[in-house]
JSON list of C-alpha atoms and ligand atoms in Angstrom, two decimals:
[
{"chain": "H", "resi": 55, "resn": "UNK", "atom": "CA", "xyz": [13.00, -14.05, -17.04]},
{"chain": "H", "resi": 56, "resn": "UNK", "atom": "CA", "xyz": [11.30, -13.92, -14.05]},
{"chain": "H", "resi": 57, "resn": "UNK", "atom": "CA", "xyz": [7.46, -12.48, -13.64]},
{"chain": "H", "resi": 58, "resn": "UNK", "atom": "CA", "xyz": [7.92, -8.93, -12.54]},
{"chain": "H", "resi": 59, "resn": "UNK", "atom": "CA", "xyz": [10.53, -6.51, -13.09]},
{"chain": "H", "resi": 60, "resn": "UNK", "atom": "CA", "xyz": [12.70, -6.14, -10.33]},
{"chain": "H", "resi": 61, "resn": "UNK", "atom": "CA", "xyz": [15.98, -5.04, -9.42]},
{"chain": "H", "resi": 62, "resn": "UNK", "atom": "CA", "xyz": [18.25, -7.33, -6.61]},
{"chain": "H", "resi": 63, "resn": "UNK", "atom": "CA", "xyz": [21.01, -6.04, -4.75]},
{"chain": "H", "resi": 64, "resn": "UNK", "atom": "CA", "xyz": [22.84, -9.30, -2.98]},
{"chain": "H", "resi": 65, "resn": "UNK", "atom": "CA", "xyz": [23.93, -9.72, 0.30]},
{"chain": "H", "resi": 66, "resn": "UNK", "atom": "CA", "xyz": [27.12, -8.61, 1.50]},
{"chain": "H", "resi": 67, "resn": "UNK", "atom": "CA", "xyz": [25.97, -9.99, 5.22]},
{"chain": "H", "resi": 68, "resn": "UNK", "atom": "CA", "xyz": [24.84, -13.60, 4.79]},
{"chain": "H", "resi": 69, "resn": "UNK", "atom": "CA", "xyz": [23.48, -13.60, 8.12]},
{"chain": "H", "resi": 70, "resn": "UNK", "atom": "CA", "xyz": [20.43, -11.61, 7.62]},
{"chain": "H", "resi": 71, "resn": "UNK", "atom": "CA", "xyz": [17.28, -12.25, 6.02]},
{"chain": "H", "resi": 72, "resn": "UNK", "atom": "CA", "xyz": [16.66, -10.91, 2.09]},
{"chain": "H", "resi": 73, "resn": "UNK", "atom": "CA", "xyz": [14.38, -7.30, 2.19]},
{"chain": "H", "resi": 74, "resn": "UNK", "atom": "CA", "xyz": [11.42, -7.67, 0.17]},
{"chain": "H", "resi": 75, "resn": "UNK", "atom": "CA", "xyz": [11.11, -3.46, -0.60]},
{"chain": "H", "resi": 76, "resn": "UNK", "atom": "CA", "xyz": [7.97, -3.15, -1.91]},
{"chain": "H", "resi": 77, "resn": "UNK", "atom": "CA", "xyz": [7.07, 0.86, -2.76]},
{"chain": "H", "resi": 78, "resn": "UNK", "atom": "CA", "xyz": [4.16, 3.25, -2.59]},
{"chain": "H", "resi": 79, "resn": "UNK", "atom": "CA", "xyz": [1.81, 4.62, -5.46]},
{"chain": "H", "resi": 80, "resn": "UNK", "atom": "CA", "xyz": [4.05, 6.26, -8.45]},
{"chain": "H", "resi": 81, "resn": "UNK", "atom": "CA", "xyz": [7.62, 4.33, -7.21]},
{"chain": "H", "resi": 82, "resn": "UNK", "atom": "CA", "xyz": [9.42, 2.09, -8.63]},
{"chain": "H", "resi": 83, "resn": "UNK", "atom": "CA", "xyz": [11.93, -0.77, -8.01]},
{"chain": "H", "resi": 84, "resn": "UNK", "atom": "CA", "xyz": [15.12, 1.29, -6.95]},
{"chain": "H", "resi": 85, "resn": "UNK", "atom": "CA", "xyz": [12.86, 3.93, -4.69]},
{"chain": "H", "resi": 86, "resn": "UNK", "atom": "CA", "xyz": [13.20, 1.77, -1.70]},
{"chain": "H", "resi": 87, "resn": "UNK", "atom": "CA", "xyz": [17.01, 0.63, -2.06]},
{"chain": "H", "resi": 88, "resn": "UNK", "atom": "CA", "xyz": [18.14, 3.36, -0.30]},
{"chain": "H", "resi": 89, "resn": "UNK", "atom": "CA", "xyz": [15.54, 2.81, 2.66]},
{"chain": "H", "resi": 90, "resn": "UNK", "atom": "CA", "xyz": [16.62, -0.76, 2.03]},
{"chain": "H", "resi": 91, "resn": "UNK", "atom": "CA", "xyz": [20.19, -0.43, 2.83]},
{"chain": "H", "resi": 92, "resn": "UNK", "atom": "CA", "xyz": [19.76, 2.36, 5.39]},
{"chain": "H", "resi": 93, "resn": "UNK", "atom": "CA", "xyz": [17.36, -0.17, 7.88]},
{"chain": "H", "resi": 94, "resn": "UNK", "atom": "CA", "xyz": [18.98, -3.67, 7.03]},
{"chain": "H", "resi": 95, "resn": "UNK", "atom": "CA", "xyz": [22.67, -3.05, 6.25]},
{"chain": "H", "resi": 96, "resn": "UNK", "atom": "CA", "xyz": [24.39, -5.99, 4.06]},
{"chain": "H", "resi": 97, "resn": "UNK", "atom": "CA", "xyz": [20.92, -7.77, 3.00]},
{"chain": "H", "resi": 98, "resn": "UNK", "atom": "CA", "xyz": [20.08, -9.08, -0.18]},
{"chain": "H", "resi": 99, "resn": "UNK", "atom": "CA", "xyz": [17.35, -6.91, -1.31]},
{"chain": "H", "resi": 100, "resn": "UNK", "atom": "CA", "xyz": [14.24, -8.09, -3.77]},
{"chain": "H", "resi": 101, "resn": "UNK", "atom": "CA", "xyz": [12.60, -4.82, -5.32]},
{"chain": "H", "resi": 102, "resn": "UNK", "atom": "CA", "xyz": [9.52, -5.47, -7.67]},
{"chain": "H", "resi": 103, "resn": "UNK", "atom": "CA", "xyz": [7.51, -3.00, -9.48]},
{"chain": "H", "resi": 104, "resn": "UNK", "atom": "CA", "xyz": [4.07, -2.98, -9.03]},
{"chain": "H", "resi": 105, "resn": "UNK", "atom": "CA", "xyz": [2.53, -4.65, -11.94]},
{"chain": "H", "resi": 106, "resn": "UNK", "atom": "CA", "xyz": [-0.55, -1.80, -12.21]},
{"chain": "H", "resi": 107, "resn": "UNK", "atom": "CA", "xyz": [-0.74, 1.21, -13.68]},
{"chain": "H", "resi": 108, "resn": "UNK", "atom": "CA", "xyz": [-2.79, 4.17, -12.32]},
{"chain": "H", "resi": 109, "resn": "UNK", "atom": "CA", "xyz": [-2.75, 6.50, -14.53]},
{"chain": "H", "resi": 110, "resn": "UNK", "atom": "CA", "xyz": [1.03, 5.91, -15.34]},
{"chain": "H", "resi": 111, "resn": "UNK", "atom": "CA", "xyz": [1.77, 5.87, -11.97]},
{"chain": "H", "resi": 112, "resn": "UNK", "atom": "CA", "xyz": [3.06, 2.18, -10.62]},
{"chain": "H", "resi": 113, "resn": "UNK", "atom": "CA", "xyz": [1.05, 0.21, -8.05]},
{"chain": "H", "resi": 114, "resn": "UNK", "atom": "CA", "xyz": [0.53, -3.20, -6.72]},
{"chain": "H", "resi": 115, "resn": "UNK", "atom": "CA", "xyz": [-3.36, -3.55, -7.24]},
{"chain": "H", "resi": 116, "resn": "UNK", "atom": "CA", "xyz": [-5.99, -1.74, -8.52]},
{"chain": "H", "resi": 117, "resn": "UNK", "atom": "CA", "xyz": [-8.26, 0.72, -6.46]},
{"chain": "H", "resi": 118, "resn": "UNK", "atom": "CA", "xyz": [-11.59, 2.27, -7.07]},
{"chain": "H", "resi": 119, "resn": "UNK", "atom": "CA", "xyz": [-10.71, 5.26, -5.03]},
{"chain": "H", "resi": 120, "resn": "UNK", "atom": "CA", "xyz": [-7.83, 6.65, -2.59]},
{"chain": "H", "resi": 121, "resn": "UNK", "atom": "CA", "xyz": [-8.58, 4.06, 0.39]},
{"chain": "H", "resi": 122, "resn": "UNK", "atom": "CA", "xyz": [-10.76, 1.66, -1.32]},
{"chain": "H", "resi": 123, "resn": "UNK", "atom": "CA", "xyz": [-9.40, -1.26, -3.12]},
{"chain": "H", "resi": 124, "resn": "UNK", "atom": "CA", "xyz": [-10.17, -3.54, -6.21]},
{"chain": "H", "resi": 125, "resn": "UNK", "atom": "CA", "xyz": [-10.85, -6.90, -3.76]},
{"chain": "H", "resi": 126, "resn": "UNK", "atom": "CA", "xyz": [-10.50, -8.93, -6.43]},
{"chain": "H", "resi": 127, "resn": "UNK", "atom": "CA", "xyz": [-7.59, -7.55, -7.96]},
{"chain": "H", "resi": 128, "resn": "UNK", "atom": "CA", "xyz": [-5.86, -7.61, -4.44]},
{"chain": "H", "resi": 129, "resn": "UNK", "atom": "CA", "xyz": [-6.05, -10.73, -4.23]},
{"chain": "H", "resi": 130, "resn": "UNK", "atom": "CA", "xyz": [-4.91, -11.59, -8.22]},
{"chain": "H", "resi": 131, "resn": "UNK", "atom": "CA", "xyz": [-1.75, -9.74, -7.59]},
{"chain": "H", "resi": 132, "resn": "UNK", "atom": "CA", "xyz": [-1.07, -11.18, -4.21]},
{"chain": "H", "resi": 133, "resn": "UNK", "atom": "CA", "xyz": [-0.75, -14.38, -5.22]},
{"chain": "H", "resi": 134, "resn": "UNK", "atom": "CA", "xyz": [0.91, -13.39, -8.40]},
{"chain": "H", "resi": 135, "resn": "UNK", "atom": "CA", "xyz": [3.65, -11.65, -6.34]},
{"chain": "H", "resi": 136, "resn": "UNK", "atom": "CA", "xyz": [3.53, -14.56, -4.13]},
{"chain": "H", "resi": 137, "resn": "UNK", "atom": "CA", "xyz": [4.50, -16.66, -6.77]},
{"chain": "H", "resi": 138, "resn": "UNK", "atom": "CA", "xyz": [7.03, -13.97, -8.16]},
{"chain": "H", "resi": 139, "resn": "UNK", "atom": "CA", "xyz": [8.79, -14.34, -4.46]},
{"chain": "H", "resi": 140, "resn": "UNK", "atom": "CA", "xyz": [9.33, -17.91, -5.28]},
{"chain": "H", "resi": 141, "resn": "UNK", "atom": "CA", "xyz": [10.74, -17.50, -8.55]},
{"chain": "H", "resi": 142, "resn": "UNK", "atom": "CA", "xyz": [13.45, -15.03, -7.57]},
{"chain": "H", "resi": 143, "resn": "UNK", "atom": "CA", "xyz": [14.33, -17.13, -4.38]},
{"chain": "H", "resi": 144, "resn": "UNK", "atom": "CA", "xyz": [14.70, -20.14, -6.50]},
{"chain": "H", "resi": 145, "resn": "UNK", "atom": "CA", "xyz": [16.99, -17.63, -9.23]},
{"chain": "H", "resi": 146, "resn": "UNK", "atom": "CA", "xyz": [19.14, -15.88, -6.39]},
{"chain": "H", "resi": 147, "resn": "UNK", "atom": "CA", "xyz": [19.14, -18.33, -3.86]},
{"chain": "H", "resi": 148, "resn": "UNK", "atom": "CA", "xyz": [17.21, -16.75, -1.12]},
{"chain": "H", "resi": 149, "resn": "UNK", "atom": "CA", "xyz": [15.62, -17.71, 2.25]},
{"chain": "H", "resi": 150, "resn": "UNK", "atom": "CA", "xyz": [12.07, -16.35, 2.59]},
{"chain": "H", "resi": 151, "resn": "UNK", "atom": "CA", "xyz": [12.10, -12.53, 2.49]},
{"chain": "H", "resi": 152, "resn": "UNK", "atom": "CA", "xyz": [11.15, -10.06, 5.25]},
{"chain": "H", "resi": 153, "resn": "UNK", "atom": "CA", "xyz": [8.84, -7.61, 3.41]},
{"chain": "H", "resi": 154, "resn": "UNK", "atom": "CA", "xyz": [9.62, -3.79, 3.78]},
{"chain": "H", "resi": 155, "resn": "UNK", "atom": "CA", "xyz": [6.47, -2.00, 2.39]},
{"chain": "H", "resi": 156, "resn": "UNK", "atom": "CA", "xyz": [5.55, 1.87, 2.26]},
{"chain": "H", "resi": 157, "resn": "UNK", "atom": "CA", "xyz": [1.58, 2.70, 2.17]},
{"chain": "H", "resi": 158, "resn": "UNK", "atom": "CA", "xyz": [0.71, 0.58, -1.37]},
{"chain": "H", "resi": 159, "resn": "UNK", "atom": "CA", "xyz": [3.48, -1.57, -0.81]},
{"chain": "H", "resi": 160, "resn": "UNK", "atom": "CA", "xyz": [2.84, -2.08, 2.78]},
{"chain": "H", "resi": 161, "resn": "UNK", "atom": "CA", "xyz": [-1.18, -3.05, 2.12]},
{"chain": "H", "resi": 162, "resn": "UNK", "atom": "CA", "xyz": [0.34, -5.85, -1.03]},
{"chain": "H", "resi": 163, "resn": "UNK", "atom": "CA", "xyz": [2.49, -6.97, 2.23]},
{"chain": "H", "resi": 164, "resn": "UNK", "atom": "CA", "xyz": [-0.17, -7.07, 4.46]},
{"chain": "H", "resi": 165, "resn": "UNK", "atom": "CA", "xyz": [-2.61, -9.00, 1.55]},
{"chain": "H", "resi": 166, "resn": "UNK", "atom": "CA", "xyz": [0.37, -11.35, 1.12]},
{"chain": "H", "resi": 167, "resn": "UNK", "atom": "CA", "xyz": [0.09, -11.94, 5.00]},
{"chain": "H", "resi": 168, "resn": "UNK", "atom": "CA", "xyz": [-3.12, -12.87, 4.68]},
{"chain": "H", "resi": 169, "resn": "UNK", "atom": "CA", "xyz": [-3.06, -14.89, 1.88]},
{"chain": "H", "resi": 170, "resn": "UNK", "atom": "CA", "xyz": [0.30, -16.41, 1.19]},
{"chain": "H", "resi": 171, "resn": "UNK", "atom": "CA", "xyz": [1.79, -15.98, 4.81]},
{"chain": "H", "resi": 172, "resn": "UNK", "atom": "CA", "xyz": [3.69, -18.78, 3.79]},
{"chain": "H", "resi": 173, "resn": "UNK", "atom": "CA", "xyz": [6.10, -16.83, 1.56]},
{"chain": "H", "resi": 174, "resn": "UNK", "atom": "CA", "xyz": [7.16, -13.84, 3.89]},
{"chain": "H", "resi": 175, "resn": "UNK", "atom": "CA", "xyz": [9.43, -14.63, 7.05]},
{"chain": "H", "resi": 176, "resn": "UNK", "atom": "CA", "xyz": [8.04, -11.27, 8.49]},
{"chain": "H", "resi": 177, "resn": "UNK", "atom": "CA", "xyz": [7.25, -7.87, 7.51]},
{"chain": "H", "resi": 178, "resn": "UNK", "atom": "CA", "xyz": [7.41, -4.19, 8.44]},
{"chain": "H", "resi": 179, "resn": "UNK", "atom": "CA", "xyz": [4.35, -2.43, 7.24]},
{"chain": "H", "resi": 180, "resn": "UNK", "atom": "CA", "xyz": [5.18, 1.28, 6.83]},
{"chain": "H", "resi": 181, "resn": "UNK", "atom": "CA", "xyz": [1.69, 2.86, 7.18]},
{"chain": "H", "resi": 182, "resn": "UNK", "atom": "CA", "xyz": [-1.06, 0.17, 6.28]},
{"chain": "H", "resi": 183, "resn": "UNK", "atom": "CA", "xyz": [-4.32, -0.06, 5.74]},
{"chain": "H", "resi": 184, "resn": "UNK", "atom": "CA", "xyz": [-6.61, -3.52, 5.88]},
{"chain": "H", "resi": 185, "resn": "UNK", "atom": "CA", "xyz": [-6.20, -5.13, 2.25]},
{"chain": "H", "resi": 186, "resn": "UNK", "atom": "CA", "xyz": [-9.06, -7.28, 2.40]},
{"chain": "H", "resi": 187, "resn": "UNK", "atom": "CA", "xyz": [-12.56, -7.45, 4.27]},
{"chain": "H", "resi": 188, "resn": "UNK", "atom": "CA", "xyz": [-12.47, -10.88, 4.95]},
{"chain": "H", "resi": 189, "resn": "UNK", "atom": "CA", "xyz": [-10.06, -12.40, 7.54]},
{"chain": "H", "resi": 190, "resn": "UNK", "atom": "CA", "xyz": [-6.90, -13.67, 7.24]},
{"chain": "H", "resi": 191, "resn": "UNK", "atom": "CA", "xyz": [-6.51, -17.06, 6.04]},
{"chain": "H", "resi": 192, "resn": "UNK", "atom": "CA", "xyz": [-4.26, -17.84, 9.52]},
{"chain": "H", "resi": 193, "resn": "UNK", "atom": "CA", "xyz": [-1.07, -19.03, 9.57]},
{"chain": "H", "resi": 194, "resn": "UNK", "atom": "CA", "xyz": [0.62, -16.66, 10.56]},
{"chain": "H", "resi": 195, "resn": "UNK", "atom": "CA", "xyz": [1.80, -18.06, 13.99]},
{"chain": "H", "resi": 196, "resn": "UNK", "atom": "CA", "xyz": [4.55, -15.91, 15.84]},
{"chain": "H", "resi": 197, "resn": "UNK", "atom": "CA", "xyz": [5.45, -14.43, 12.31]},
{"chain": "H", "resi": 198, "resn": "UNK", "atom": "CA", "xyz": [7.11, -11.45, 13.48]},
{"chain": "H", "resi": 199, "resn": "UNK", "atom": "CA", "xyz": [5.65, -8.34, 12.15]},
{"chain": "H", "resi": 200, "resn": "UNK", "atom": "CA", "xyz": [6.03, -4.43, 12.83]},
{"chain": "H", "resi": 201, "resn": "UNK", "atom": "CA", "xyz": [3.33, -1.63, 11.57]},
{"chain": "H", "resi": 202, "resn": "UNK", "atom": "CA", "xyz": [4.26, 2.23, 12.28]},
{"chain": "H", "resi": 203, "resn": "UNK", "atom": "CA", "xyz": [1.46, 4.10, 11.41]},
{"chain": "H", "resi": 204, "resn": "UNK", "atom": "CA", "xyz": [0.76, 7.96, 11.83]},
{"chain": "H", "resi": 205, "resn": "UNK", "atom": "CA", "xyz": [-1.13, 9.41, 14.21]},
{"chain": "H", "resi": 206, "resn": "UNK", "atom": "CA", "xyz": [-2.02, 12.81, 11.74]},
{"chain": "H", "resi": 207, "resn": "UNK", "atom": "CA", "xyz": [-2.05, 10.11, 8.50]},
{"chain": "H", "resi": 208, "resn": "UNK", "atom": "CA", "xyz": [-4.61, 11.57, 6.08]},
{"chain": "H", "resi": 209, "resn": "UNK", "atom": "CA", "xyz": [-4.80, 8.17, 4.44]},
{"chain": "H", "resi": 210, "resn": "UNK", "atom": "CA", "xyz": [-5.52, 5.81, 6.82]},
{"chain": "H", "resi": 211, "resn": "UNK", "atom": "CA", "xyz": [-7.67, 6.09, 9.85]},
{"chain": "H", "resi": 212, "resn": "UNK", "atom": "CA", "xyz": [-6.78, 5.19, 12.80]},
{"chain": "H", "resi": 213, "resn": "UNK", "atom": "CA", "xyz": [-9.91, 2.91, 12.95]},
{"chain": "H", "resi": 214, "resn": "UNK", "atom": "CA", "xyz": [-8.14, 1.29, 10.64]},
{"chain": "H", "resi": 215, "resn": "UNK", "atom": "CA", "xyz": [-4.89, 0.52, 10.96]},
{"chain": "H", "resi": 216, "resn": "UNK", "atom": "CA", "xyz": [-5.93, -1.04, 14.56]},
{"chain": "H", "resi": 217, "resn": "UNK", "atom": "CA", "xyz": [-8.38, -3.46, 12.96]},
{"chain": "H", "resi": 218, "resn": "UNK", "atom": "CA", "xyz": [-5.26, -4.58, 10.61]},
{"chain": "H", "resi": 219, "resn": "UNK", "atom": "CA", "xyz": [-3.04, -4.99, 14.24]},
{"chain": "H", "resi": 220, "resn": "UNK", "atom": "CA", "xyz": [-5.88, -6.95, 15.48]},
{"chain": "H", "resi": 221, "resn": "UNK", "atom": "CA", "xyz": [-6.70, -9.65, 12.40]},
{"chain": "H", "resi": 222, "resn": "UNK", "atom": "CA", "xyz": [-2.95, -10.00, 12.35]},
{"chain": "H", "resi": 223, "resn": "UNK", "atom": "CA", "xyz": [-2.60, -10.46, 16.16]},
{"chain": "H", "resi": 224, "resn": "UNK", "atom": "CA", "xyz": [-5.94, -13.22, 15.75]},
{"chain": "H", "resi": 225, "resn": "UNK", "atom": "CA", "xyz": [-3.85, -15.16, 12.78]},
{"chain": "H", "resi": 226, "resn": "UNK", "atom": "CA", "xyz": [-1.21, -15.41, 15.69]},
{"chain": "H", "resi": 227, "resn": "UNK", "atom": "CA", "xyz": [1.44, -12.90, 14.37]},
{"chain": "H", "resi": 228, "resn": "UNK", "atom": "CA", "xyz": [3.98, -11.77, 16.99]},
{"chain": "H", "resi": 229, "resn": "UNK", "atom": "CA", "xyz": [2.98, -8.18, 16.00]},
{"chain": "H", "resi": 230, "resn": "UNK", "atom": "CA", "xyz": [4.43, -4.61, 17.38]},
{"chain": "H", "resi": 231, "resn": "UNK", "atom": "CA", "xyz": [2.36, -1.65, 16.46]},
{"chain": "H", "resi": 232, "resn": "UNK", "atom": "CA", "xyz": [3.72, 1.58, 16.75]},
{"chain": "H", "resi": 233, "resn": "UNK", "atom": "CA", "xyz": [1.71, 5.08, 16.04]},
{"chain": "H", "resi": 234, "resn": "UNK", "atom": "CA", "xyz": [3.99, 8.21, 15.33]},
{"chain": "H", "resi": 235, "resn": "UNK", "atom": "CA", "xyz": [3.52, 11.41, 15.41]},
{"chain": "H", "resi": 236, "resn": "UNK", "atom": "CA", "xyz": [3.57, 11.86, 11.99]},
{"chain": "H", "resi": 237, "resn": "UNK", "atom": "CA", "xyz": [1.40, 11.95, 8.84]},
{"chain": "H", "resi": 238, "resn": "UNK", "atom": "CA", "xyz": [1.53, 9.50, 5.57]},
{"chain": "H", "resi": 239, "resn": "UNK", "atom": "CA", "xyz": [4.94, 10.30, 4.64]},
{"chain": "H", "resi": 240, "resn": "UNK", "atom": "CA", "xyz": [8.07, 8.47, 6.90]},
{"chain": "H", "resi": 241, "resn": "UNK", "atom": "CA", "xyz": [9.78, 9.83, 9.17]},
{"chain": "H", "resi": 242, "resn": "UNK", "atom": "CA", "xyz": [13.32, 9.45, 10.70]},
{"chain": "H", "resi": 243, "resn": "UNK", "atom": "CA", "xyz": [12.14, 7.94, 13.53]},
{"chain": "H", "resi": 244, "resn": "UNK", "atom": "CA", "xyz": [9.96, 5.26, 11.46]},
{"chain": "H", "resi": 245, "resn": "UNK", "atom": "CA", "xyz": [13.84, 4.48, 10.06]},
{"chain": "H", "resi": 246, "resn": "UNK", "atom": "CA", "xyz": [15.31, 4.36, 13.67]},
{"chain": "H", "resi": 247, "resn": "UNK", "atom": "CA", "xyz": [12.25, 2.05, 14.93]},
{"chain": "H", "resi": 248, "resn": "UNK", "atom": "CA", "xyz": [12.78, -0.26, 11.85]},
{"chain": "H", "resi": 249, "resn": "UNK", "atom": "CA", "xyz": [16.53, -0.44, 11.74]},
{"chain": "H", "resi": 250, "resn": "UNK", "atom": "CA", "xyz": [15.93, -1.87, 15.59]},
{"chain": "H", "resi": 251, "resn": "UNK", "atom": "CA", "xyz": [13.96, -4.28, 14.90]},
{"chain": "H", "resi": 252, "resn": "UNK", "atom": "CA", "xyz": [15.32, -5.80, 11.71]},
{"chain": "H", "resi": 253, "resn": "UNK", "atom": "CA", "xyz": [18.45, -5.99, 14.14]},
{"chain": "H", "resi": 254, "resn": "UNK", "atom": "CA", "xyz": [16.66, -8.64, 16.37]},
{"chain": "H", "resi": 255, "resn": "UNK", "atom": "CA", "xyz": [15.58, -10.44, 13.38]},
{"chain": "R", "resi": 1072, "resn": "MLT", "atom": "C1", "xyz": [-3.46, 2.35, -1.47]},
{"chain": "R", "resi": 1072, "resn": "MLT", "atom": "O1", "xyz": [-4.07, 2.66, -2.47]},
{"chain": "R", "resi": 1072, "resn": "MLT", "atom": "O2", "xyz": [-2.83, 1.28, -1.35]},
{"chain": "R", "resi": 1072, "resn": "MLT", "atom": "C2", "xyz": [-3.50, 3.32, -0.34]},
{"chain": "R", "resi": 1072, "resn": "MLT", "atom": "O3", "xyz": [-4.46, 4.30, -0.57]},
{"chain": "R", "resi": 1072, "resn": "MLT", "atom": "C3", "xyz": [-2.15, 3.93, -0.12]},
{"chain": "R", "resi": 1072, "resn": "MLT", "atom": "C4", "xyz": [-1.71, 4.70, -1.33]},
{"chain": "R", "resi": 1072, "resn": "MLT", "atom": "O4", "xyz": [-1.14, 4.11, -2.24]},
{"chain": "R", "resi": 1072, "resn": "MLT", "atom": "O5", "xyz": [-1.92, 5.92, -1.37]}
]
């Protein structure tokens, strides 16, 4: 069995890239299928659930308050999930996955960036936050990656989401960053945007 529970929904359209849907606090693995098959029609789809608990609610790393992680634990569980990634593309036979994260899941994508950018062939970051202080490790060149943010987000500052666009644009990713009028929840338009560009992927 492979490392984290996780549901996969194979391709019925070769020619595109394997989702990785990685959810927000309190989902699970079949939250994002629908998202998943709305955005990226006929992709295989990889759906882990976070391996934390916060107070029975599923997450991808700890955090010692809304906003402010458990460094140390980020960067356990990236490389953890990392290594997950390989296991299931070795057990379904994947390509390397396109991550498709919402807020938690979308900061576990971003730490994966930084740390494993090996392992993701892009990623759409659905309202992210920086995952780690330091810098990313690089690698990352013309790795195609989109963030949406929101421009009335309670969660994450603004402040913040463009210092994420920047260290990602300095480890050379070909990034698009998009703010919406919108808060921390998604919006149809945050489908539309990301339906587009997993298109020209
Ligand atoms: C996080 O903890 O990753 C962020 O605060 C987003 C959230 O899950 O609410």
């Amino acid at each position: 069995t492979l490392s984290h529970r996780h549901l996969f929904v194979p391709a019925t359209d070769p020619g595109r890239p394997p989702l990785l849907l990685l959810h927000g606090t309190g989902g699970d693995e079949s939250d994002l299928v629908p998202l998943g098959r709305a955005v990226a029609p006929g992709a295989a789809l990889l759906s882990p659930r976070g391996a934390v608990l916060e107070q029975g609610r599923p997450r991808f790393f700890r955090r010692l308050a809304e906003g402010v992680f458990d460094e140390a634990d980020v960067e356990r569980r990236a490389h953890d999930l990392a290594d997950f990634i390989g296991e299931a593309q070795a057990r379904y036979g994947l390509t390397a996955p396109v991550a498709l994260g919402f807020s938690n899941g979308a900061n576990i994508a971003a730490a994966l960036l930084w740390l494993r950018p090996e392992v993701l062939a892009g990623a759409v970051l659905l309202r992210p936050m920086v995952p780690l202080a330091k810098p990313p490790s690089g690698g990352l060149e013309g790795r195609p990656v989109l963030i949406l943010s929101g421009s009335a987000d309670p969660i994450v500052p603004a402040e913040n989401a463009a210092r994420l666009a920047g260290r990602l644009t300095e480890a050379g990713a070909a990034l698009t960053h998009r703010t919406l009028p919108a808060s921390h929840g998604l919006t149809q338009r945050d489908l539309d945007l990301a339906t587009e560009w997993l298109a020209a992927r």
